[in-house]
Amino acid sequence: FFSMAFLPIARWFTLRASASARHTTSKKKNLTFAAAASAMPNPMRTKNDDVKLALGLVGPGLVGKALLDQMRDYLPVLRETRGIDVSVLGIANSRKMLLSDRAIDLSNWQQVFNEATHPSDLVGFRDHLLTCKDPVVPVIVDCSASDHVSDFYKIWMESGVHVVTANKKVNSGPLERYQAVRSLQKDRKVHYFYETTVGAGLPVISTIKGLVDSGDRIASVEGVFSGTLSYLFNNFKAGARFSEIVAEAKASGYTEPDPRDDLSGTDVARKVANLARESGLELELSDIPVRSLVPKELESCETSEEFMRRLPEFDGEMTRLQEEAARAGEVLRYVGSVDVAAGKGSVELRNFPASHPFAQLGGTDNIVLIRTKRYDPQPLVVTGPGAGADVTAGGVFADLVKLCAHFGAPS
């Protein structure tokens, strides 16, 4: 956002001097000032003025792979049009890592990574990025969902390594760890971007942050935060059986391999905890009551296959709830809420009138209603695809570009 630094500032002054000077003397003064500004050293810029990133990616799964594919296709354009030069120098998963002194060829990274034998070491991974000889910006991108990886953010950031993440575990995990990471942002002047931890590529986090940073006060945040659960209840209508909708979603790849991971509501609760903290509340994940959609009798099923086989036994209760809502002209929606005044968050299955924005959703779309001092009584609404590897990777990629703006790339 605040992207004019060093040389871009110098150019702005140069243009202003050329446009506004009326006399030779004032013109010389302005140009002299511009020249002096342009001579100021900036260790983060390369000789050809590119912003150069040394990037390590943790978690080359669905989102990580999509990100590497997007960077393969678009990094040359960014280099040409924005002066952003990104070199992927490391890729790691939970078992092994690939390290390179030169930019990894993203057209065949999978083959090279499959041949890698170096055991995963996330401290050594950081050290590799810090040994680059050129004046570069070191950044680690976390596309995993690992709590273990989250424990390394503090170590990385203490060393001056910036972090861009799609992993929800820090922002919704233990408050002490979260606060330590946020303190490092201020104390060590390192950057931490996490837009995709809520709503995939939707601008939810940045919208709330922009409101708070400009003096607005968040009153409440409420939304359908799960693409999976959005799909289930968008399609759960008269005559449908809930277990059949779950089976369809699983077959379409919309659920986790074990649908209980979605139906438990834990993922939604993590997003609520994240949003609560962004809104100024200090909530632990355990402070958020969650209405699980997993029947208690099926919590102990040993396999997802057993769970899916027995789920039809419990369709009656869900059918009753759907029919009651329909008779009232309402729909069922699985929502997460943050009430700042009350200092609490919640995850619930609730009824909404057919005219409500939540009732207008389709497919796997997410929707977020943000009420603030300024946006009241009409809330600010953010809606769109809230799941999928491509849109999530795109959001991570956008965070990388935002990071570059802090080091002189044009906005």
PDB file of N, CA and C in Angstrom, residues 237-321:
ATOM      1  N   LYS A 237     -32.514 -29.151   0.180  1.00  0.00           N
ATOM      2  CA  LYS A 237     -33.847 -28.596   0.003  1.00  0.00           C
ATOM      3  C   LYS A 237     -34.895 -29.701   0.154  1.00  0.00           C
ATOM      4  N   ALA A 238     -36.126 -29.328   0.023  1.00  0.00           N
ATOM      5  CA  ALA A 238     -37.223 -30.280   0.223  1.00  0.00           C
ATOM      6  C   ALA A 238     -37.034 -31.512  -0.662  1.00  0.00           C
ATOM      7  N   GLY A 239     -37.177 -32.681  -0.055  1.00  0.00           N
ATOM      8  CA  GLY A 239     -37.065 -33.932  -0.789  1.00  0.00           C
ATOM      9  C   GLY A 239     -35.661 -34.514  -0.797  1.00  0.00           C
ATOM     10  N   ALA A 240     -34.660 -33.724  -0.422  1.00  0.00           N
ATOM     11  CA  ALA A 240     -33.279 -34.215  -0.411  1.00  0.00           C
ATOM     12  C   ALA A 240     -32.942 -34.817   0.952  1.00  0.00           C
ATOM     13  N   ARG A 241     -32.070 -35.788   0.942  1.00  0.00           N
ATOM     14  CA  ARG A 241     -31.573 -36.380   2.182  1.00  0.00           C
ATOM     15  C   ARG A 241     -30.177 -35.821   2.443  1.00  0.00           C
ATOM     16  N   PHE A 242     -29.940 -35.414   3.696  1.00  0.00           N
ATOM     17  CA  PHE A 242     -28.675 -34.765   4.021  1.00  0.00           C
ATOM     18  C   PHE A 242     -27.493 -35.679   3.714  1.00  0.00           C
ATOM     19  N   SER A 243     -27.611 -36.949   4.018  1.00  0.00           N
ATOM     20  CA  SER A 243     -26.496 -37.871   3.779  1.00  0.00           C
ATOM     21  C   SER A 243     -26.178 -37.967   2.287  1.00  0.00           C
ATOM     22  N   GLU A 244     -27.183 -37.853   1.434  1.00  0.00           N
ATOM     23  CA  GLU A 244     -26.952 -37.913  -0.007  1.00  0.00           C
ATOM     24  C   GLU A 244     -26.194 -36.671  -0.488  1.00  0.00           C
ATOM     25  N   ILE A 245     -26.529 -35.516   0.080  1.00  0.00           N
ATOM     26  CA  ILE A 245     -25.820 -34.291  -0.287  1.00  0.00           C
ATOM     27  C   ILE A 245     -24.364 -34.382   0.146  1.00  0.00           C
ATOM     28  N   VAL A 246     -24.122 -34.933   1.340  1.00  0.00           N
ATOM     29  CA  VAL A 246     -22.743 -35.115   1.811  1.00  0.00           C
ATOM     30  C   VAL A 246     -21.990 -36.056   0.872  1.00  0.00           C
ATOM     31  N   ALA A 247     -22.630 -37.136   0.447  1.00  0.00           N
ATOM     32  CA  ALA A 247     -21.988 -38.085  -0.469  1.00  0.00           C
ATOM     33  C   ALA A 247     -21.663 -37.418  -1.803  1.00  0.00           C
ATOM     34  N   GLU A 248     -22.590 -36.589  -2.308  1.00  0.00           N
ATOM     35  CA  GLU A 248     -22.336 -35.876  -3.561  1.00  0.00           C
ATOM     36  C   GLU A 248     -21.151 -34.919  -3.423  1.00  0.00           C
ATOM     37  N   ALA A 249     -21.098 -34.210  -2.295  1.00  0.00           N
ATOM     38  CA  ALA A 249     -20.006 -33.268  -2.062  1.00  0.00           C
ATOM     39  C   ALA A 249     -18.676 -33.995  -1.974  1.00  0.00           C
ATOM     40  N   LYS A 250     -18.674 -35.146  -1.325  1.00  0.00           N
ATOM     41  CA  LYS A 250     -17.445 -35.931  -1.194  1.00  0.00           C
ATOM     42  C   LYS A 250     -16.991 -36.431  -2.567  1.00  0.00           C
ATOM     43  N   ALA A 251     -17.937 -36.907  -3.371  1.00  0.00           N
ATOM     44  CA  ALA A 251     -17.601 -37.397  -4.703  1.00  0.00           C
ATOM     45  C   ALA A 251     -17.076 -36.287  -5.602  1.00  0.00           C
ATOM     46  N   SER A 252     -17.527 -35.061  -5.371  1.00  0.00           N
ATOM     47  CA  SER A 252     -17.091 -33.917  -6.181  1.00  0.00           C
ATOM     48  C   SER A 252     -15.800 -33.300  -5.684  1.00  0.00           C
ATOM     49  N   GLY A 253     -15.258 -33.831  -4.577  1.00  0.00           N
ATOM     50  CA  GLY A 253     -14.008 -33.313  -4.037  1.00  0.00           C
ATOM     51  C   GLY A 253     -14.170 -32.068  -3.185  1.00  0.00           C
ATOM     52  N   TYR A 254     -15.403 -31.776  -2.748  1.00  0.00           N
ATOM     53  CA  TYR A 254     -15.653 -30.573  -1.951  1.00  0.00           C
ATOM     54  C   TYR A 254     -15.380 -30.781  -0.463  1.00  0.00           C
ATOM     55  N   THR A 255     -15.334 -32.044  -0.026  1.00  0.00           N
ATOM     56  CA  THR A 255     -15.083 -32.300   1.391  1.00  0.00           C
ATOM     57  C   THR A 255     -13.654 -32.799   1.591  1.00  0.00           C
ATOM     58  N   GLU A 256     -13.248 -32.836   2.851  1.00  0.00           N
ATOM     59  CA  GLU A 256     -12.005 -33.510   3.207  1.00  0.00           C
ATOM     60  C   GLU A 256     -12.206 -35.016   2.975  1.00  0.00           C
ATOM     61  N   PRO A 257     -11.104 -35.766   2.887  1.00  0.00           N
ATOM     62  CA  PRO A 257     -11.257 -37.222   2.706  1.00  0.00           C
ATOM     63  C   PRO A 257     -12.193 -37.840   3.738  1.00  0.00           C
ATOM     64  N   ASP A 258     -12.143 -37.343   4.974  1.00  0.00           N
ATOM     65  CA  ASP A 258     -13.105 -37.729   5.991  1.00  0.00           C
ATOM     66  C   ASP A 258     -14.029 -36.533   6.215  1.00  0.00           C
ATOM     67  N   PRO A 259     -15.275 -36.591   5.748  1.00  0.00           N
ATOM     68  CA  PRO A 259     -16.192 -35.444   5.856  1.00  0.00           C
ATOM     69  C   PRO A 259     -16.412 -34.942   7.273  1.00  0.00           C
ATOM     70  N   ARG A 260     -16.096 -35.752   8.266  1.00  0.00           N
ATOM     71  CA  ARG A 260     -16.239 -35.297   9.654  1.00  0.00           C
ATOM     72  C   ARG A 260     -15.348 -34.091   9.931  1.00  0.00           C
ATOM     73  N   ASP A 261     -14.241 -33.969   9.200  1.00  0.00           N
ATOM     74  CA  ASP A 261     -13.358 -32.814   9.389  1.00  0.00           C
ATOM     75  C   ASP A 261     -14.072 -31.518   9.013  1.00  0.00           C
ATOM     76  N   ASP A 262     -15.003 -31.593   8.063  1.00  0.00           N
ATOM     77  CA  ASP A 262     -15.810 -30.427   7.691  1.00  0.00           C
ATOM     78  C   ASP A 262     -17.020 -30.270   8.603  1.00  0.00           C
ATOM     79  N   LEU A 263     -17.705 -31.387   8.830  1.00  0.00           N
ATOM     80  CA  LEU A 263     -18.962 -31.343   9.573  1.00  0.00           C
ATOM     81  C   LEU A 263     -18.767 -31.018  11.053  1.00  0.00           C
ATOM     82  N   SER A 264     -17.561 -31.205  11.560  1.00  0.00           N
ATOM     83  CA  SER A 264     -17.310 -30.907  12.976  1.00  0.00           C
ATOM     84  C   SER A 264     -17.372 -29.418  13.266  1.00  0.00           C
ATOM     85  N   GLY A 265     -17.149 -28.587  12.245  1.00  0.00           N
ATOM     86  CA  GLY A 265     -17.171 -27.137  12.435  1.00  0.00           C
ATOM     87  C   GLY A 265     -15.876 -26.548  12.933  1.00  0.00           C
ATOM     88  N   THR A 266     -14.844 -27.365  13.142  1.00  0.00           N
ATOM     89  CA  THR A 266     -13.580 -26.868  13.688  1.00  0.00           C
ATOM     90  C   THR A 266     -12.908 -25.879  12.745  1.00  0.00           C
ATOM     91  N   ASP A 267     -12.964 -26.150  11.446  1.00  0.00           N
ATOM     92  CA  ASP A 267     -12.339 -25.243  10.486  1.00  0.00           C
ATOM     93  C   ASP A 267     -13.016 -23.868  10.510  1.00  0.00           C
ATOM     94  N   VAL A 268     -14.337 -23.853  10.620  1.00  0.00           N
ATOM     95  CA  VAL A 268     -15.056 -22.585  10.722  1.00  0.00           C
ATOM     96  C   VAL A 268     -14.678 -21.871  12.016  1.00  0.00           C
ATOM     97  N   ALA A 269     -14.548 -22.625  13.097  1.00  0.00           N
ATOM     98  CA  ALA A 269     -14.168 -22.024  14.381  1.00  0.00           C
ATOM     99  C   ALA A 269     -12.799 -21.372  14.300  1.00  0.00           C
ATOM    100  N   ARG A 270     -11.875 -21.973  13.559  1.00  0.00           N
ATOM    101  CA  ARG A 270     -10.548 -21.367  13.392  1.00  0.00           C
ATOM    102  C   ARG A 270     -10.660 -20.017  12.685  1.00  0.00           C
ATOM    103  N   LYS A 271     -11.512 -19.946  11.688  1.00  0.00           N
ATOM    104  CA  LYS A 271     -11.690 -18.680  10.976  1.00  0.00           C
ATOM    105  C   LYS A 271     -12.351 -17.632  11.870  1.00  0.00           C
ATOM    106  N   VAL A 272     -13.274 -18.067  12.714  1.00  0.00           N
ATOM    107  CA  VAL A 272     -13.910 -17.146  13.650  1.00  0.00           C
ATOM    108  C   VAL A 272     -12.882 -16.613  14.648  1.00  0.00           C
ATOM    109  N   ALA A 273     -12.020 -17.491  15.155  1.00  0.00           N
ATOM    110  CA  ALA A 273     -10.971 -17.049  16.084  1.00  0.00           C
ATOM    111  C   ALA A 273     -10.054 -16.031  15.414  1.00  0.00           C
ATOM    112  N   ASN A 274      -9.683 -16.294  14.171  1.00  0.00           N
ATOM    113  CA  ASN A 274      -8.841 -15.378  13.399  1.00  0.00           C
ATOM    114  C   ASN A 274      -9.511 -14.021  13.266  1.00  0.00           C
ATOM    115  N   LEU A 275     -10.766 -14.006  12.862  1.00  0.00           N
ATOM    116  CA  LEU A 275     -11.489 -12.750  12.654  1.00  0.00           C
ATOM    117  C   LEU A 275     -11.725 -12.012  13.973  1.00  0.00           C
ATOM    118  N   ALA A 276     -11.954 -12.752  15.037  1.00  0.00           N
ATOM    119  CA  ALA A 276     -12.129 -12.127  16.345  1.00  0.00           C
ATOM    120  C   ALA A 276     -10.862 -11.378  16.745  1.00  0.00           C
ATOM    121  N   ARG A 277      -9.712 -11.998  16.519  1.00  0.00           N
ATOM    122  CA  ARG A 277      -8.446 -11.343  16.862  1.00  0.00           C
ATOM    123  C   ARG A 277      -8.190 -10.133  15.973  1.00  0.00           C
ATOM    124  N   GLU A 278      -8.554 -10.229  14.700  1.00  0.00           N
ATOM    125  CA  GLU A 278      -8.414  -9.076  13.815  1.00  0.00           C
ATOM    126  C   GLU A 278      -9.314  -7.928  14.267  1.00  0.00           C
ATOM    127  N   SER A 279     -10.415  -8.278  14.917  1.00  0.00           N
ATOM    128  CA  SER A 279     -11.377  -7.271  15.363  1.00  0.00           C
ATOM    129  C   SER A 279     -11.060  -6.726  16.747  1.00  0.00           C
ATOM    130  N   GLY A 280      -9.991  -7.223  17.367  1.00  0.00           N
ATOM    131  CA  GLY A 280      -9.556  -6.687  18.650  1.00  0.00           C
ATOM    132  C   GLY A 280      -9.831  -7.557  19.852  1.00  0.00           C
ATOM    133  N   LEU A 281     -10.418  -8.742  19.662  1.00  0.00           N
ATOM    134  CA  LEU A 281     -10.690  -9.640  20.774  1.00  0.00           C
ATOM    135  C   LEU A 281      -9.540 -10.613  20.979  1.00  0.00           C
ATOM    136  N   GLU A 282      -9.314 -10.983  22.222  1.00  0.00           N
ATOM    137  CA  GLU A 282      -8.261 -11.958  22.535  1.00  0.00           C
ATOM    138  C   GLU A 282      -8.923 -13.277  22.917  1.00  0.00           C
ATOM    139  N   LEU A 283      -9.356 -14.008  21.902  1.00  0.00           N
ATOM    140  CA  LEU A 283     -10.057 -15.270  22.126  1.00  0.00           C
ATOM    141  C   LEU A 283      -9.161 -16.453  21.798  1.00  0.00           C
ATOM    142  N   GLU A 284      -9.272 -17.483  22.607  1.00  0.00           N
ATOM    143  CA  GLU A 284      -8.678 -18.771  22.283  1.00  0.00           C
ATOM    144  C   GLU A 284      -9.693 -19.570  21.462  1.00  0.00           C
ATOM    145  N   LEU A 285      -9.196 -20.528  20.700  1.00  0.00           N
ATOM    146  CA  LEU A 285     -10.091 -21.373  19.913  1.00  0.00           C
ATOM    147  C   LEU A 285     -11.096 -22.075  20.825  1.00  0.00           C
ATOM    148  N   SER A 286     -10.649 -22.445  22.010  1.00  0.00           N
ATOM    149  CA  SER A 286     -11.525 -23.153  22.950  1.00  0.00           C
ATOM    150  C   SER A 286     -12.625 -22.260  23.522  1.00  0.00           C
ATOM    151  N   ASP A 287     -12.522 -20.946  23.328  1.00  0.00           N
ATOM    152  CA  ASP A 287     -13.547 -20.021  23.814  1.00  0.00           C
ATOM    153  C   ASP A 287     -14.770 -19.975  22.900  1.00  0.00           C
ATOM    154  N   ILE A 288     -14.679 -20.608  21.732  1.00  0.00           N
ATOM    155  CA  ILE A 288     -15.728 -20.487  20.721  1.00  0.00           C
ATOM    156  C   ILE A 288     -16.606 -21.740  20.721  1.00  0.00           C
ATOM    157  N   PRO A 289     -17.863 -21.629  21.135  1.00  0.00           N
ATOM    158  CA  PRO A 289     -18.761 -22.792  21.094  1.00  0.00           C
ATOM    159  C   PRO A 289     -19.089 -23.171  19.651  1.00  0.00           C
ATOM    160  N   VAL A 290     -19.095 -24.472  19.390  1.00  0.00           N
ATOM    161  CA  VAL A 290     -19.280 -24.969  18.024  1.00  0.00           C
ATOM    162  C   VAL A 290     -20.406 -25.991  17.997  1.00  0.00           C
ATOM    163  N   ARG A 291     -21.345 -25.800  17.072  1.00  0.00           N
ATOM    164  CA  ARG A 291     -22.400 -26.798  16.837  1.00  0.00           C
ATOM    165  C   ARG A 291     -21.868 -27.785  15.801  1.00  0.00           C
ATOM    166  N   SER A 292     -21.484 -28.949  16.255  1.00  0.00           N
ATOM    167  CA  SER A 292     -20.997 -29.978  15.335  1.00  0.00           C
ATOM    168  C   SER A 292     -22.165 -30.650  14.637  1.00  0.00           C
ATOM    169  N   LEU A 293     -21.982 -30.978  13.369  1.00  0.00           N
ATOM    170  CA  LEU A 293     -22.998 -31.695  12.600  1.00  0.00           C
ATOM    171  C   LEU A 293     -22.700 -33.191  12.528  1.00  0.00           C
ATOM    172  N   VAL A 294     -21.683 -33.615  13.269  1.00  0.00           N
ATOM    173  CA  VAL A 294     -21.365 -35.043  13.326  1.00  0.00           C
ATOM    174  C   VAL A 294     -22.173 -35.672  14.461  1.00  0.00           C
ATOM    175  N   PRO A 295     -23.076 -36.617  14.153  1.00  0.00           N
ATOM    176  CA  PRO A 295     -23.825 -37.284  15.225  1.00  0.00           C
ATOM    177  C   PRO A 295     -22.870 -37.902  16.241  1.00  0.00           C
ATOM    178  N   LYS A 296     -23.167 -37.756  17.519  1.00  0.00           N
ATOM    179  CA  LYS A 296     -22.276 -38.269  18.556  1.00  0.00           C
ATOM    180  C   LYS A 296     -21.992 -39.758  18.378  1.00  0.00           C
ATOM    181  N   GLU A 297     -23.012 -40.476  17.898  1.00  0.00           N
ATOM    182  CA  GLU A 297     -22.835 -41.928  17.725  1.00  0.00           C
ATOM    183  C   GLU A 297     -21.804 -42.261  16.644  1.00  0.00           C
ATOM    184  N   LEU A 298     -21.500 -41.277  15.763  1.00  0.00           N
ATOM    185  CA  LEU A 298     -20.583 -41.552  14.655  1.00  0.00           C
ATOM    186  C   LEU A 298     -19.203 -40.918  14.853  1.00  0.00           C
ATOM    187  N   GLU A 299     -19.019 -40.236  15.971  1.00  0.00           N
ATOM    188  CA  GLU A 299     -17.716 -39.616  16.217  1.00  0.00           C
ATOM    189  C   GLU A 299     -16.607 -40.660  16.341  1.00  0.00           C
ATOM    190  N   SER A 300     -16.959 -41.848  16.812  1.00  0.00           N
ATOM    191  CA  SER A 300     -15.947 -42.876  17.059  1.00  0.00           C
ATOM    192  C   SER A 300     -15.764 -43.837  15.882  1.00  0.00           C
ATOM    193  N   CYS A 301     -16.408 -43.579  14.761  1.00  0.00           N
ATOM    194  CA  CYS A 301     -16.217 -44.446  13.587  1.00  0.00           C
ATOM    195  C   CYS A 301     -14.737 -44.497  13.225  1.00  0.00           C
ATOM    196  N   GLU A 302     -14.239 -45.666  12.974  1.00  0.00           N
ATOM    197  CA  GLU A 302     -12.811 -45.825  12.740  1.00  0.00           C
ATOM    198  C   GLU A 302     -12.379 -45.343  11.363  1.00  0.00           C
ATOM    199  N   THR A 303     -13.273 -45.351  10.386  1.00  0.00           N
ATOM    200  CA  THR A 303     -12.928 -44.928   9.031  1.00  0.00           C
ATOM    201  C   THR A 303     -14.004 -44.004   8.483  1.00  0.00           C
ATOM    202  N   SER A 304     -13.627 -43.236   7.473  1.00  0.00           N
ATOM    203  CA  SER A 304     -14.608 -42.368   6.818  1.00  0.00           C
ATOM    204  C   SER A 304     -15.654 -43.194   6.087  1.00  0.00           C
ATOM    205  N   GLU A 305     -15.262 -44.384   5.608  1.00  0.00           N
ATOM    206  CA  GLU A 305     -16.202 -45.264   4.920  1.00  0.00           C
ATOM    207  C   GLU A 305     -17.307 -45.726   5.869  1.00  0.00           C
ATOM    208  N   GLU A 306     -16.910 -46.067   7.090  1.00  0.00           N
ATOM    209  CA  GLU A 306     -17.905 -46.476   8.084  1.00  0.00           C
ATOM    210  C   GLU A 306     -18.831 -45.302   8.409  1.00  0.00           C
ATOM    211  N   PHE A 307     -18.256 -44.118   8.539  1.00  0.00           N
ATOM    212  CA  PHE A 307     -19.056 -42.933   8.821  1.00  0.00           C
ATOM    213  C   PHE A 307     -20.080 -42.686   7.717  1.00  0.00           C
ATOM    214  N   MET A 308     -19.642 -42.741   6.463  1.00  0.00           N
ATOM    215  CA  MET A 308     -20.550 -42.482   5.347  1.00  0.00           C
ATOM    216  C   MET A 308     -21.622 -43.564   5.254  1.00  0.00           C
ATOM    217  N   ARG A 309     -21.298 -44.782   5.582  1.00  0.00           N
ATOM    218  CA  ARG A 309     -22.256 -45.881   5.508  1.00  0.00           C
ATOM    219  C   ARG A 309     -23.364 -45.724   6.551  1.00  0.00           C
ATOM    220  N   ARG A 310     -23.015 -45.161   7.723  1.00  0.00           N
ATOM    221  CA  ARG A 310     -23.982 -45.049   8.813  1.00  0.00           C
ATOM    222  C   ARG A 310     -24.693 -43.688   8.848  1.00  0.00           C
ATOM    223  N   LEU A 311     -24.197 -42.708   8.123  1.00  0.00           N
ATOM    224  CA  LEU A 311     -24.768 -41.366   8.189  1.00  0.00           C
ATOM    225  C   LEU A 311     -26.259 -41.330   7.840  1.00  0.00           C
ATOM    226  N   PRO A 312     -26.752 -42.118   6.871  1.00  0.00           N
ATOM    227  CA  PRO A 312     -28.197 -42.072   6.566  1.00  0.00           C
ATOM    228  C   PRO A 312     -29.090 -42.390   7.756  1.00  0.00           C
ATOM    229  N   GLU A 313     -28.566 -43.076   8.766  1.00  0.00           N
ATOM    230  CA  GLU A 313     -29.362 -43.406   9.952  1.00  0.00           C
ATOM    231  C   GLU A 313     -29.831 -42.146  10.678  1.00  0.00           C
ATOM    232  N   PHE A 314     -29.161 -41.029  10.427  1.00  0.00           N
ATOM    233  CA  PHE A 314     -29.424 -39.806  11.189  1.00  0.00           C
ATOM    234  C   PHE A 314     -30.017 -38.699  10.310  1.00  0.00           C
ATOM    235  N   ASP A 315     -30.520 -39.067   9.131  1.00  0.00           N
ATOM    236  CA  ASP A 315     -31.123 -38.079   8.244  1.00  0.00           C
ATOM    237  C   ASP A 315     -32.389 -37.455   8.828  1.00  0.00           C
ATOM    238  N   GLY A 316     -33.077 -38.192   9.691  1.00  0.00           N
ATOM    239  CA  GLY A 316     -34.355 -37.721  10.208  1.00  0.00           C
ATOM    240  C   GLY A 316     -34.254 -36.369  10.900  1.00  0.00           C
ATOM    241  N   GLU A 317     -33.255 -36.187  11.753  1.00  0.00           N
ATOM    242  CA  GLU A 317     -33.118 -34.937  12.492  1.00  0.00           C
ATOM    243  C   GLU A 317     -32.845 -33.766  11.555  1.00  0.00           C
ATOM    244  N   MET A 318     -31.974 -33.965  10.568  1.00  0.00           N
ATOM    245  CA  MET A 318     -31.669 -32.891   9.630  1.00  0.00           C
ATOM    246  C   MET A 318     -32.876 -32.564   8.753  1.00  0.00           C
ATOM    247  N   THR A 319     -33.636 -33.594   8.371  1.00  0.00           N
ATOM    248  CA  THR A 319     -34.846 -33.358   7.574  1.00  0.00           C
ATOM    249  C   THR A 319     -35.853 -32.536   8.378  1.00  0.00           C
ATOM    250  N   ARG A 320     -35.995 -32.849   9.658  1.00  0.00           N
ATOM    251  CA  ARG A 320     -36.922 -32.100  10.509  1.00  0.00           C
ATOM    252  C   ARG A 320     -36.538 -30.618  10.560  1.00  0.00           C
ATOM    253  N   LEU A 321     -35.245 -30.327  10.712  1.00  0.00           N
ATOM    254  CA  LEU A 321     -34.784 -28.937  10.770  1.00  0.00           C
ATOM    255  C   LEU A 321     -35.027 -28.211   9.448  1.00  0.00           C
TER     256      LEU A 321
END
